[in-house]
PDB file of C-alpha atoms in Angstrom:
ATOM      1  CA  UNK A 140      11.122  62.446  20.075  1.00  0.00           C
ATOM      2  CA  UNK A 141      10.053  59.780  22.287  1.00  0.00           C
ATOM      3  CA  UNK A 142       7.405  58.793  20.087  1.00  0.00           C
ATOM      4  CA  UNK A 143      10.745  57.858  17.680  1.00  0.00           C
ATOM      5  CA  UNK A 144      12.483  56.072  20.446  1.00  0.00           C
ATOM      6  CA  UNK A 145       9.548  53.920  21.621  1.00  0.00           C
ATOM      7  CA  UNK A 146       9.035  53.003  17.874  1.00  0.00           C
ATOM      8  CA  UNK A 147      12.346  51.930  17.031  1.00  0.00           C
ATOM      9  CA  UNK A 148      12.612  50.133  20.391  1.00  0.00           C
ATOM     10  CA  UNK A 149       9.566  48.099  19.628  1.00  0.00           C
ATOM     11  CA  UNK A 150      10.995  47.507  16.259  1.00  0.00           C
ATOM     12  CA  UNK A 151      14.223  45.813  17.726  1.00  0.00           C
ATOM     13  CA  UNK A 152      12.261  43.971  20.477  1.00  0.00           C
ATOM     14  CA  UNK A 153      10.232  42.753  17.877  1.00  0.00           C
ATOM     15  CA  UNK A 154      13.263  41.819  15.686  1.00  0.00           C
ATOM     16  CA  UNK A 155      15.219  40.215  18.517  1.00  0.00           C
ATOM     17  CA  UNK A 156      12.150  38.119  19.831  1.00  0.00           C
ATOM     18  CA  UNK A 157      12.011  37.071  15.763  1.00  0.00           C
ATOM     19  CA  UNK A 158      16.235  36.033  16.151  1.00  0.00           C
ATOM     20  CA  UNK A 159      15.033  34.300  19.245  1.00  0.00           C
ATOM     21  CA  UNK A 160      12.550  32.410  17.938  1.00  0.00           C
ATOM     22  CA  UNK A 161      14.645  31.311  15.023  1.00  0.00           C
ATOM     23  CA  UNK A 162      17.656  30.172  17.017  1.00  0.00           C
ATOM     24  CA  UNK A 163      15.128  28.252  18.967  1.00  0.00           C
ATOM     25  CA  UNK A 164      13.954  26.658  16.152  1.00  0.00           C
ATOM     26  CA  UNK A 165      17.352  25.396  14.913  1.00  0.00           C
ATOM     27  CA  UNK A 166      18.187  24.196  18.059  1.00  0.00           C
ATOM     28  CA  UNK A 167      14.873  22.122  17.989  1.00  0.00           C
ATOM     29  CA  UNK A 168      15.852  20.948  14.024  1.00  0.00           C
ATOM     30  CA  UNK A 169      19.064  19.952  15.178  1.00  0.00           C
ATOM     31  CA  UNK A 170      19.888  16.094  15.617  1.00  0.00           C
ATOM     32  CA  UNK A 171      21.560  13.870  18.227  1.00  0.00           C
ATOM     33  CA  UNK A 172      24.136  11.247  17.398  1.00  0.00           C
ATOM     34  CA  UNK A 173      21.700   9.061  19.306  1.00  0.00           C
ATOM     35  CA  UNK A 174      19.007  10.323  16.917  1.00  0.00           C
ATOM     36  CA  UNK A 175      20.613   9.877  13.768  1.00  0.00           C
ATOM     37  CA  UNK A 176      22.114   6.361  15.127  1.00  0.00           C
ATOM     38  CA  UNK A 177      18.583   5.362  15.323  1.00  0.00           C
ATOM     39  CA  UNK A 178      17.351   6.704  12.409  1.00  0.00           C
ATOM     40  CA  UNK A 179      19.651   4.295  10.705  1.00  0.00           C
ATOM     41  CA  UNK A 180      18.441   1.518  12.773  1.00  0.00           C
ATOM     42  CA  UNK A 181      15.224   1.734  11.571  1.00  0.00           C
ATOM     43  CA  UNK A 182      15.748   2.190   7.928  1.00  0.00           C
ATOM     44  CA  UNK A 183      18.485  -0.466   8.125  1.00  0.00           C
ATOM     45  CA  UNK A 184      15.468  -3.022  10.114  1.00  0.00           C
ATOM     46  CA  UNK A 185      12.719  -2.100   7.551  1.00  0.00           C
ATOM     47  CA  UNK A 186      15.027  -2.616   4.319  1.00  0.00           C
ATOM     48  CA  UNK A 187      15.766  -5.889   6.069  1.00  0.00           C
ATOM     49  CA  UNK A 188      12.287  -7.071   6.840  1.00  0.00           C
ATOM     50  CA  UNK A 189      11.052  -5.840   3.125  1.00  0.00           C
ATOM     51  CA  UNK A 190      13.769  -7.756   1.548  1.00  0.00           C
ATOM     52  CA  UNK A 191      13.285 -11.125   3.333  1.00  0.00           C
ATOM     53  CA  UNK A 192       9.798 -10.800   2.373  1.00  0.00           C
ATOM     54  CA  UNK A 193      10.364 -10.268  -0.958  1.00  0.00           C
ATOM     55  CA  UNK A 194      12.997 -13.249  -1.202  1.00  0.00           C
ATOM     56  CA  UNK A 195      10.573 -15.112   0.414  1.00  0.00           C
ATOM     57  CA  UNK A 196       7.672 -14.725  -2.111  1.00  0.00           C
ATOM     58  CA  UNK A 197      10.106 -15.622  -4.881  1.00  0.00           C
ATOM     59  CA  UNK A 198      10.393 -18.609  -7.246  1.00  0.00           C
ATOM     60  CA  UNK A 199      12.660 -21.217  -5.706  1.00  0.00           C
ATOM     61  CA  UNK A 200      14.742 -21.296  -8.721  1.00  0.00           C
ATOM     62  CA  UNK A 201      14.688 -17.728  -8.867  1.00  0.00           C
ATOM     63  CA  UNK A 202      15.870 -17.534  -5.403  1.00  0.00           C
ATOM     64  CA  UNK A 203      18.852 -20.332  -6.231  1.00  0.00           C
ATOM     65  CA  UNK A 204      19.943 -17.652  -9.100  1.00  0.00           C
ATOM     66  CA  UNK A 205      19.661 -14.746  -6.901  1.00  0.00           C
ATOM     67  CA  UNK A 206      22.364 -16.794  -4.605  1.00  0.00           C
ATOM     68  CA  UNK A 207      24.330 -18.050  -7.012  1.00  0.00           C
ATOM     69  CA  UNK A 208      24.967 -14.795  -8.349  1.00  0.00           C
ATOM     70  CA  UNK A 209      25.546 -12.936  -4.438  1.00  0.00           C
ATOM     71  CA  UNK A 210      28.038 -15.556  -3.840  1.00  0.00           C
ATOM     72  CA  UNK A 211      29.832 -15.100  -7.083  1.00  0.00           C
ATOM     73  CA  UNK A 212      30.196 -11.635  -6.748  1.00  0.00           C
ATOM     74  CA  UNK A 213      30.906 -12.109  -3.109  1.00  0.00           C
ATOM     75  CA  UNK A 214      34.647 -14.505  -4.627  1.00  0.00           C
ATOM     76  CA  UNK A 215      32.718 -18.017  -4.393  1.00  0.00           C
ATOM     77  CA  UNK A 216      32.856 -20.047  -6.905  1.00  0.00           C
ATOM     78  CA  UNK A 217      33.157 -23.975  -7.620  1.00  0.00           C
ATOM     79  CA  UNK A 218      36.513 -26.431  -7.750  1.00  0.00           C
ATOM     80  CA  UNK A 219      37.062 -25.520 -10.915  1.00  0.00           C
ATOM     81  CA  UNK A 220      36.180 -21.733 -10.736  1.00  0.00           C
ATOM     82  CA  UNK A 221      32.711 -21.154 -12.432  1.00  0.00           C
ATOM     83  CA  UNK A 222      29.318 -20.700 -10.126  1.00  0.00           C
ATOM     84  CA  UNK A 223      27.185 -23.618 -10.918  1.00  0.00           C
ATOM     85  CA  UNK A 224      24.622 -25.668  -9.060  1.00  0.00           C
ATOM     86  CA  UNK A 225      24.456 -29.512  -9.564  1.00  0.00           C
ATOM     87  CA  UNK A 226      20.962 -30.757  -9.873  1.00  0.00           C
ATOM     88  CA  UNK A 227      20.285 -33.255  -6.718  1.00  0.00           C
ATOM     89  CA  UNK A 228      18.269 -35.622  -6.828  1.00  0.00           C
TER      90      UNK A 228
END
């Protein structure tokens, strides 16, 4: 009979020391504000450094285009309403 007992009660230590473990392992998965704040920092820097690098390495007439169009869709436009660029020279 004790033989029983002692078996089940090494089941359920063995179970509960399992729960433990797993609860402890959540808690350590679990995020800080702080955390995820800087998370986005990062990706937010790196998405800014690979884009200026890319603008950078582009044709300068590409570039003009890519700025004409961010500033149309962004409401600019010319005098009399349409997104050009004058040629100066």
């Amino acid at each position: 009979m004790q033989l029983i007992f002692s078996s089940l009660y090494q089941k359920q230590r063995k179970q509960n020391s399992s729960d433990e473990k797993a609860d402890n392992d959540i808690q350590s998965l679990e995020l800080t504000e702080g955390q995820i704040h800087n998370w986005f920092d990062k990706q937010k820097e790196n998405l800014s450094d690979e884009l200026l690098t890319k603008l950078r390495k582009t044709d300068p007439y590409v570039f003009e285009h890519i700025m004409i169009e961010l500033m149309t869709r962004m409401g600019y436009k010319g005098a009399d309403g349409e997104a050009l660029t004058k040629l100066m020279i």
